[in-house]
Short mmCIF file of C-alpha atoms in Angstrom, two decimals:
data_model
loop_
_atom_site.label_atom_id
_atom_site.label_comp_id
_atom_site.label_asym_id
_atom_site.label_seq_id
_atom_site.Cartn_x
_atom_site.Cartn_y
_atom_site.Cartn_z
CA UNK C 7 -30.34 1.44 -17.01
CA UNK C 8 -28.34 -0.87 -19.34
CA UNK C 9 -25.86 -3.15 -17.56
CA UNK C 10 -22.86 -1.47 -19.17
CA UNK C 11 -24.03 1.86 -17.75
CA UNK C 12 -23.68 0.48 -14.25
CA UNK C 13 -20.21 -0.80 -15.19
CA UNK C 14 -19.25 2.72 -16.19
CA UNK C 15 -20.68 4.17 -12.99
CA UNK C 16 -18.78 1.69 -10.83
CA UNK C 17 -15.63 2.51 -12.78
CA UNK C 18 -16.29 6.14 -11.91
CA UNK C 19 -16.69 5.18 -8.24
CA UNK C 20 -13.32 3.41 -8.36
CA UNK C 21 -11.73 6.50 -9.89
CA UNK C 22 -13.16 8.60 -7.05
CA UNK C 23 -11.88 6.13 -4.47
CA UNK C 24 -8.34 6.45 -5.84
CA UNK C 25 -8.30 10.09 -4.71
CA UNK C 26 -8.03 8.94 -1.12
CA UNK C 27 -4.68 7.20 -1.64
CA UNK C 28 -2.23 8.19 1.06
CA UNK C 29 -4.79 9.99 3.22
CA UNK C 30 -7.22 7.27 4.33
CA UNK C 31 -4.96 4.40 5.38
CA UNK C 32 -5.30 2.14 7.33
CA UNK C 33 -8.89 2.52 6.11
CA UNK C 34 -9.71 1.36 2.58
CA UNK C 35 -10.09 3.69 -0.39
CA UNK C 36 -13.81 3.87 -1.18
CA UNK C 37 -15.78 5.73 -3.83
CA UNK C 38 -19.53 6.11 -4.26
CA UNK C 39 -21.92 7.24 -7.02
CA UNK C 40 -25.67 7.73 -6.63
CA UNK C 41 -27.91 7.61 -9.70
CA UNK C 42 -31.62 8.27 -10.11
CA UNK C 43 -33.66 8.06 -13.30
CA UNK C 44 -30.49 7.54 -15.31
CA UNK C 45 -28.78 10.66 -13.96
CA UNK C 46 -25.92 10.93 -11.48
CA UNK C 47 -27.21 12.91 -8.52
CA UNK C 48 -24.39 12.44 -6.04
CA UNK C 49 -20.71 11.49 -5.80
CA UNK C 50 -18.29 11.09 -2.94
CA UNK C 51 -15.16 9.36 -1.71
CA UNK C 52 -13.46 8.71 1.60
CA UNK C 53 -11.11 11.66 1.79
CA UNK C 54 -9.19 11.20 5.03
CA UNK C 55 -8.81 8.80 7.92
CA UNK C 56 -11.36 9.67 10.59
CA UNK C 57 -13.46 11.69 8.14
CA UNK C 58 -16.86 10.90 6.59
CA UNK C 59 -17.02 7.76 4.49
CA UNK C 60 -17.73 7.77 0.77
CA UNK C 61 -21.42 6.89 1.15
CA UNK C 62 -22.03 9.79 3.53
CA UNK C 63 -20.23 12.21 1.22
CA UNK C 64 -22.28 11.04 -1.78
CA UNK C 65 -25.56 11.21 0.14
CA UNK C 66 -24.72 14.73 1.24
CA UNK C 67 -24.03 15.63 -2.39
CA UNK C 68 -27.31 14.07 -3.57
CA UNK C 69 -29.59 15.49 -0.88
CA UNK C 70 -33.25 14.60 -1.33
CA UNK C 71 -32.49 13.16 -4.78
CA UNK C 72 -31.09 10.07 -3.02
CA UNK C 73 -34.63 8.91 -2.12
CA UNK C 74 -35.56 6.08 -4.47
CA UNK C 75 -32.08 6.11 -6.05
CA UNK C 76 -29.44 3.46 -6.73
CA UNK C 77 -26.12 3.67 -4.93
CA UNK C 78 -22.92 2.19 -6.39
CA UNK C 79 -20.11 1.79 -3.88
CA UNK C 80 -16.72 0.12 -4.25
CA UNK C 81 -16.77 -1.62 -0.85
CA UNK C 82 -19.51 -2.92 1.41
CA UNK C 83 -20.94 -0.13 3.61
CA UNK C 84 -19.84 -0.40 7.23
CA UNK C 85 -22.29 -1.46 9.93
CA UNK C 86 -20.26 -0.70 13.05
CA UNK C 87 -19.46 2.38 15.08
CA UNK C 88 -15.88 3.43 14.44
CA UNK C 89 -14.54 6.96 14.17
CA UNK C 90 -17.79 7.69 12.30
CA UNK C 91 -21.34 6.25 12.63
CA UNK C 92 -22.37 3.19 10.58
CA UNK C 93 -22.81 4.05 6.90
CA UNK C 94 -25.72 1.61 6.54
CA UNK C 95 -27.82 3.83 8.81
CA UNK C 96 -27.26 6.83 6.56
CA UNK C 97 -28.12 4.77 3.45
CA UNK C 98 -31.36 3.46 4.96
CA UNK C 99 -32.41 6.85 6.33
CA UNK C 100 -31.78 8.51 2.95
CA UNK C 101 -34.33 6.24 1.26
CA UNK C 102 -31.95 4.58 -1.21
CA UNK C 103 -33.74 1.56 -2.70
CA UNK C 104 -30.88 -0.30 -4.39
CA UNK C 105 -27.20 -0.69 -3.55
CA UNK C 106 -24.62 -2.18 -5.90
CA UNK C 107 -21.40 -3.16 -4.12
CA UNK C 108 -18.17 -4.02 -5.90
CA UNK C 109 -16.74 -6.10 -3.08
CA UNK C 110 -17.64 -7.36 0.37
CA UNK C 111 -15.47 -5.95 3.16
CA UNK C 112 -13.49 -8.71 4.96
CA UNK C 113 -12.97 -6.50 8.02
CA UNK C 114 -14.28 -8.69 10.88
CA UNK C 115 -16.72 -6.06 12.18
CA UNK C 116 -18.31 -5.80 8.73
CA UNK C 117 -17.75 -8.93 6.58
CA UNK C 118 -21.26 -9.22 5.14
CA UNK C 119 -22.98 -7.53 8.07
CA UNK C 120 -23.49 -4.29 6.18
CA UNK C 121 -25.14 -6.14 3.33
CA UNK C 122 -27.47 -7.96 5.72
CA UNK C 123 -28.54 -4.72 7.41
CA UNK C 124 -29.41 -3.18 4.06
CA UNK C 125 -31.36 -6.26 2.97
CA UNK C 126 -33.26 -6.39 6.26
CA UNK C 127 -34.28 -2.77 5.61
CA UNK C 128 -35.79 -3.85 2.28
CA UNK C 129 -32.99 -2.51 0.09
CA UNK C 130 -32.03 -4.56 -2.96
CA UNK C 131 -28.32 -5.43 -2.84
CA UNK C 132 -26.09 -6.70 -5.62
CA UNK C 133 -22.45 -7.65 -5.01
CA UNK C 134 -19.57 -8.19 -7.43
CA UNK C 135 -19.80 -5.53 -10.13
CA UNK C 136 -16.21 -4.62 -11.15
CA UNK C 137 -14.95 -6.77 -8.25
CA UNK C 138 -11.56 -7.41 -9.86
CA UNK C 139 -10.83 -3.70 -10.27
CA UNK C 140 -12.03 -2.91 -6.75
CA UNK C 141 -9.90 -5.70 -5.32
CA UNK C 142 -6.84 -4.40 -7.16
CA UNK C 143 -7.48 -0.89 -5.86
CA UNK C 144 -7.59 -2.00 -2.24
CA UNK C 145 -5.10 -4.88 -2.34
CA UNK C 146 -2.95 -3.30 0.42
CA UNK C 147 -5.97 -2.91 2.70
CA UNK C 148 -7.14 -6.45 1.96
CA UNK C 149 -3.71 -7.84 2.78
CA UNK C 150 -3.58 -5.91 6.04
CA UNK C 151 -7.03 -7.15 7.09
CA UNK C 152 -6.70 -10.77 6.00
CA UNK C 153 -2.97 -11.45 6.54
CA UNK C 154 -2.18 -8.74 9.12
CA UNK C 155 0.84 -7.57 7.18
CA UNK C 156 1.47 -4.44 5.11
CA UNK C 157 1.77 -4.36 1.34
CA UNK C 158 5.49 -4.42 0.47
CA UNK C 159 6.59 -2.26 -2.47
CA UNK C 160 10.10 -2.97 -3.73
CA UNK C 161 11.94 -0.16 -5.47
CA UNK C 162 15.32 -0.01 -7.12
CA UNK C 163 17.22 1.93 -9.76
CA UNK C 164 19.64 0.10 -11.99
CA UNK C 165 21.71 0.47 -15.11
CA UNK C 166 20.86 -1.16 -18.42
CA UNK C 167 23.17 -4.04 -17.50
CA UNK C 168 21.38 -4.59 -14.20
CA UNK C 169 23.74 -2.94 -11.72
CA UNK C 170 22.71 -0.86 -8.70
CA UNK C 171 26.26 0.34 -8.03
CA UNK C 172 29.72 0.16 -9.54
CA UNK C 173 32.33 -2.33 -8.30
CA UNK C 174 33.51 0.36 -5.85
CA UNK C 175 30.00 0.85 -4.44
CA UNK C 176 29.30 4.21 -6.11
CA UNK C 177 25.59 4.57 -6.90
CA UNK C 178 24.74 8.28 -7.04
CA UNK C 179 23.07 8.93 -9.27
CA UNK C 180 21.93 6.01 -11.43
CA UNK C 181 18.47 7.36 -12.17
CA UNK C 182 17.62 10.88 -13.28
CA UNK C 183 15.70 13.64 -11.49
CA UNK C 184 12.38 12.67 -13.11
CA UNK C 185 12.70 9.13 -11.77
CA UNK C 186 13.67 10.38 -8.34
CA UNK C 187 10.60 12.63 -8.30
CA UNK C 188 8.40 9.56 -8.77
CA UNK C 189 10.14 7.87 -5.85
CA UNK C 190 9.48 10.91 -3.66
CA UNK C 191 5.78 10.75 -4.54
CA UNK C 192 5.69 7.10 -3.50
CA UNK C 193 7.51 7.92 -0.27
CA UNK C 194 4.88 10.53 0.49
CA UNK C 195 2.02 8.03 0.54
CA UNK C 196 3.53 5.05 2.41
CA UNK C 197 3.71 4.29 6.13
CA UNK C 198 7.35 3.20 6.18
CA UNK C 199 10.52 3.25 4.08
CA UNK C 200 12.88 0.35 4.72
CA UNK C 201 16.60 0.12 3.95
CA UNK C 202 19.41 -2.14 5.08
CA UNK C 203 22.35 -1.13 7.22
CA UNK C 204 24.69 -1.18 4.22
CA UNK C 205 22.59 1.35 2.32
CA UNK C 206 22.26 3.53 5.40
CA UNK C 207 26.03 3.48 5.88
CA UNK C 208 27.04 3.96 2.23
CA UNK C 209 24.48 6.56 1.15
CA UNK C 210 23.62 8.33 4.43
CA UNK C 211 20.07 8.85 3.10
CA UNK C 212 17.41 11.10 4.60
CA UNK C 213 14.51 8.91 3.35
CA UNK C 214 11.91 11.65 3.41
CA UNK C 215 9.48 12.74 0.71
CA UNK C 216 10.47 15.97 -1.01
CA UNK C 217 8.16 17.76 -1.35
CA UNK C 218 6.21 16.30 1.56
CA UNK C 219 3.28 14.04 0.76
CA UNK C 220 0.12 13.26 2.72
CA UNK C 221 1.94 10.83 5.04
CA UNK C 222 5.15 11.01 7.08
CA UNK C 223 6.78 7.60 6.73
CA UNK C 224 8.60 5.86 9.54
CA UNK C 225 12.18 5.36 8.35
CA UNK C 226 13.29 1.83 9.09
CA UNK C 227 16.86 0.54 9.05
CA UNK C 228 17.38 -3.23 9.25
CA UNK C 229 20.60 -3.29 11.25
CA UNK C 230 21.34 -6.43 13.27
CA UNK C 231 23.91 -4.79 15.54
CA UNK C 232 22.16 -1.40 15.86
CA UNK C 233 25.31 0.22 14.50
CA UNK C 234 23.60 3.13 12.73
CA UNK C 235 25.76 6.20 13.29
CA UNK C 236 24.38 8.92 15.55
CA UNK C 237 25.92 11.36 13.07
CA UNK C 238 23.81 10.03 10.20
CA UNK C 239 21.08 12.16 8.66
CA UNK C 240 18.51 9.64 9.84
CA UNK C 241 19.46 9.88 13.51
CA UNK C 242 19.92 13.64 13.40
CA UNK C 243 16.34 14.05 12.15
CA UNK C 244 14.77 11.32 14.32
CA UNK C 245 12.77 13.84 16.34
CA UNK C 246 11.06 15.27 13.24
CA UNK C 247 10.40 12.00 11.37
CA UNK C 248 10.36 8.61 13.15
CA UNK C 249 13.34 6.25 12.86
CA UNK C 250 13.00 2.56 13.72
CA UNK C 251 16.17 0.48 13.89
CA UNK C 252 15.48 -3.25 13.56
CA UNK C 253 18.16 -5.14 15.44
CA UNK C 254 18.63 -8.62 16.83
CA UNK C 255 18.93 -9.61 20.46
CA UNK C 256 22.71 -9.78 19.89
CA UNK C 257 22.97 -6.01 19.38
CA UNK C 258 25.30 -4.45 21.99
CA UNK C 259 23.43 -2.65 24.77
CA UNK C 260 25.61 0.41 24.24
CA UNK C 261 24.50 0.67 20.60
CA UNK C 262 20.85 0.40 21.57
CA UNK C 263 21.20 2.98 24.34
CA UNK C 264 22.99 5.46 22.05
CA UNK C 265 20.23 5.27 19.43
CA UNK C 266 17.32 5.44 21.85
CA UNK C 267 18.83 8.46 23.57
CA UNK C 268 19.07 10.14 20.16
CA UNK C 269 15.33 9.65 19.61
CA UNK C 270 15.26 6.41 17.62
CA UNK C 271 13.19 3.35 18.47
CA UNK C 272 15.09 0.06 18.49
CA UNK C 273 13.02 -3.04 17.75
CA UNK C 274 14.45 -6.48 18.49
CA UNK C 275 13.44 -8.79 15.68
CA UNK C 276 15.17 -12.16 15.64
CA UNK C 277 15.13 -14.91 13.05
CA UNK C 278 17.36 -17.81 12.06
CA UNK C 279 17.38 -16.73 8.41
CA UNK C 280 17.06 -13.20 6.95
CA UNK C 281 13.77 -14.22 5.31
CA UNK C 282 12.32 -15.24 8.67
CA UNK C 283 13.41 -11.93 10.10
CA UNK C 284 11.61 -10.13 7.26
CA UNK C 285 8.40 -12.01 7.97
CA UNK C 286 8.63 -11.21 11.67
CA UNK C 287 9.22 -7.53 10.88
CA UNK C 288 6.20 -7.38 8.56
CA UNK C 289 4.04 -9.03 11.22
CA UNK C 290 5.07 -6.32 13.69
CA UNK C 291 4.38 -3.56 11.17
CA UNK C 292 0.98 -5.14 10.56
CA UNK C 293 0.27 -4.97 14.29
CA UNK C 294 1.07 -1.27 14.04
CA UNK C 295 -1.56 -1.05 11.26
CA UNK C 296 0.87 0.02 8.56
CA UNK C 297 -0.74 -0.49 5.16
CA UNK C 298 2.03 0.23 2.63
CA UNK C 299 5.79 -0.03 3.12
CA UNK C 300 8.47 0.87 0.58
CA UNK C 301 11.57 -1.32 0.48
CA UNK C 302 14.41 0.69 -1.06
CA UNK C 303 17.24 -1.82 -0.63
CA UNK C 304 20.04 -2.56 -1.02
CA UNK C 305 20.57 -5.94 -2.59
CA UNK C 306 20.84 -7.88 0.68
CA UNK C 307 17.58 -6.55 2.06
CA UNK C 308 15.70 -6.89 -1.24
CA UNK C 309 17.05 -10.43 -1.51
CA UNK C 310 15.73 -11.24 1.97
CA UNK C 311 12.30 -9.93 0.97
CA UNK C 312 12.42 -12.01 -2.21
CA UNK C 313 13.46 -15.13 -0.29
CA UNK C 314 10.57 -14.50 2.12
CA UNK C 315 8.21 -14.16 -0.89
CA UNK C 316 7.18 -10.89 0.71
CA UNK C 317 7.34 -8.55 -2.30
CA UNK C 318 3.88 -7.52 -3.51
CA UNK C 319 4.74 -4.80 -6.00
CA UNK C 320 7.87 -3.49 -7.73
CA UNK C 321 8.87 -0.10 -9.14
CA UNK C 322 12.03 -0.31 -11.24
CA UNK C 323 13.93 2.61 -12.77
CA UNK C 324 16.32 1.62 -15.57
CA UNK C 325 18.93 4.14 -16.67
CA UNK C 326 20.42 4.00 -20.19
CA UNK C 327 23.91 3.37 -18.82
CA UNK C 328 26.29 0.42 -18.72
CA UNK C 329 28.90 0.09 -15.97
CA UNK C 330 29.93 -3.59 -16.08
CA UNK C 331 31.91 -5.36 -13.41
CA UNK C 332 31.54 -8.94 -12.23
CA UNK C 333 31.59 -7.77 -8.63
CA UNK C 334 29.15 -4.89 -9.14
CA UNK C 335 25.89 -5.52 -7.30
CA UNK C 336 22.64 -6.56 -8.93
CA UNK C 337 19.37 -5.40 -7.31
CA UNK C 338 18.33 -8.64 -5.63
CA UNK C 339 20.73 -10.63 -3.44
CA UNK C 340 19.80 -13.30 -0.93
CA UNK C 341 19.74 -17.04 -1.54
CA UNK C 342 17.70 -16.87 -4.73
CA UNK C 343 16.13 -19.68 -6.70
CA UNK C 344 17.51 -22.78 -8.36
CA UNK C 345 15.13 -22.86 -11.33
CA UNK C 346 13.72 -20.18 -13.62
CA UNK C 347 10.37 -21.96 -13.41
CA UNK C 348 10.23 -20.97 -9.73
CA UNK C 349 10.62 -17.26 -10.50
CA UNK C 350 8.18 -14.79 -9.00
CA UNK C 351 5.71 -13.85 -11.78
CA UNK C 352 4.78 -10.20 -12.11
CA UNK C 353 1.57 -9.06 -13.78
CA UNK C 354 -0.21 -5.82 -14.65
CA UNK C 355 3.06 -4.32 -15.85
CA UNK C 356 3.17 -0.78 -17.13
CA UNK C 357 6.23 0.74 -18.77
CA UNK C 358 6.88 4.40 -19.47
CA UNK C 359 9.77 6.74 -20.20
CA UNK C 360 10.93 9.38 -17.75
CA UNK C 361 13.22 11.77 -19.63
CA UNK C 362 15.35 8.88 -20.87
CA UNK C 363 14.96 6.47 -17.94
CA UNK C 364 12.65 3.50 -18.29
CA UNK C 365 10.09 3.18 -15.51
CA UNK C 366 8.54 -0.27 -15.09
CA UNK C 367 6.09 -1.24 -12.39
CA UNK C 368 3.91 -4.24 -11.66
CA UNK C 369 2.45 -6.54 -9.04
CA UNK C 370 3.24 -10.10 -8.12
CA UNK C 371 0.89 -12.37 -10.04
CA UNK C 372 -1.54 -14.48 -8.05
CA UNK C 373 -1.42 -12.44 -4.85
CA UNK C 374 -4.62 -10.53 -5.55
CA UNK C 375 -6.49 -13.78 -6.04
CA UNK C 376 -5.55 -14.80 -2.51
CA UNK C 377 -7.66 -12.03 -1.01
CA UNK C 378 -11.40 -12.50 -0.43
CA UNK C 379 -13.92 -11.55 -3.07
CA UNK C 380 -17.29 -12.66 -4.31
CA UNK C 381 -18.44 -13.47 -7.79
CA UNK C 382 -21.10 -11.09 -9.04
CA UNK C 383 -24.41 -12.21 -7.63
CA UNK C 384 -27.57 -11.01 -6.03
CA UNK C 385 -27.41 -11.85 -2.36
CA UNK C 386 -30.64 -13.03 -0.87
CA UNK C 387 -31.51 -12.35 2.75
#
């Protein structure tokens, strides 16, 4: 087949992989296409955590047509026993003769091992086709595996003049219903939603996805004194959706006891500066194998994430309104930078309109390049 045909097939595999978003984490999203004699004979994707992997699904779809075929898969097939048997065994047993992999899997129990098993079985292996797109797809997984921290998604709604509340603190509602629907969809696919104590106190949010998505996020309140009210919506619903209050060791014992008795978990997370505390929190969430977390603010918390250089992605909803006020809050507080040249660069921006609101989203430039990949090459055994 022409080279560009394989590009198109790998693009199709990436599209299939995307279908697993929100249901497969902390596993990666993986898609697979099997082609024989120029015809697609099988497709599959990893559909849910603990379920069959993409290669197995595609082989099942292809049946006997997989013998002598070429498999295109967005991530290196696994070679270890996890919740499912090793995928390399299924590939070898099916009689596939060539495997094209978009990216090697940095997971320690794989990390090139799957490729070696396939090569030792006499299967031709090529690595690196559409690697950039595959890496972008699984950036949260790659960060979790290589840095042991979740992917942090910052979200805020603001007016055209860059305010997230009026000078009196009123903020409901800046964005419209269409924008809020997008936020609920994001909430439904992440492992945690994080707010500061000021937001929890001022807005008394529920922080759930409505309608429910594939995941039930842990609702996290960064609250140094563990002062979250037991009458808040968060605490009242703690037994139906998890609530984690992140306090310091200075939090009064009575506050901690009151929240734990109401069904909340209180995590002590100290740090000299707010940014250090953010990094420590993310490290703990990484230990809990959280892949994506949504940071909803307010300005103090978002500023701490910015100062920690911990923001990976941003979703910004801009309403066509002007409120003014020198004391009205902007989205990002914290210490901030001294020079514009030091500003965090965002790339891959997309901008759309949501019934009058402007919806802009993008990722921090340079972060994807920090995660492992391979240039396109034929790997020799």
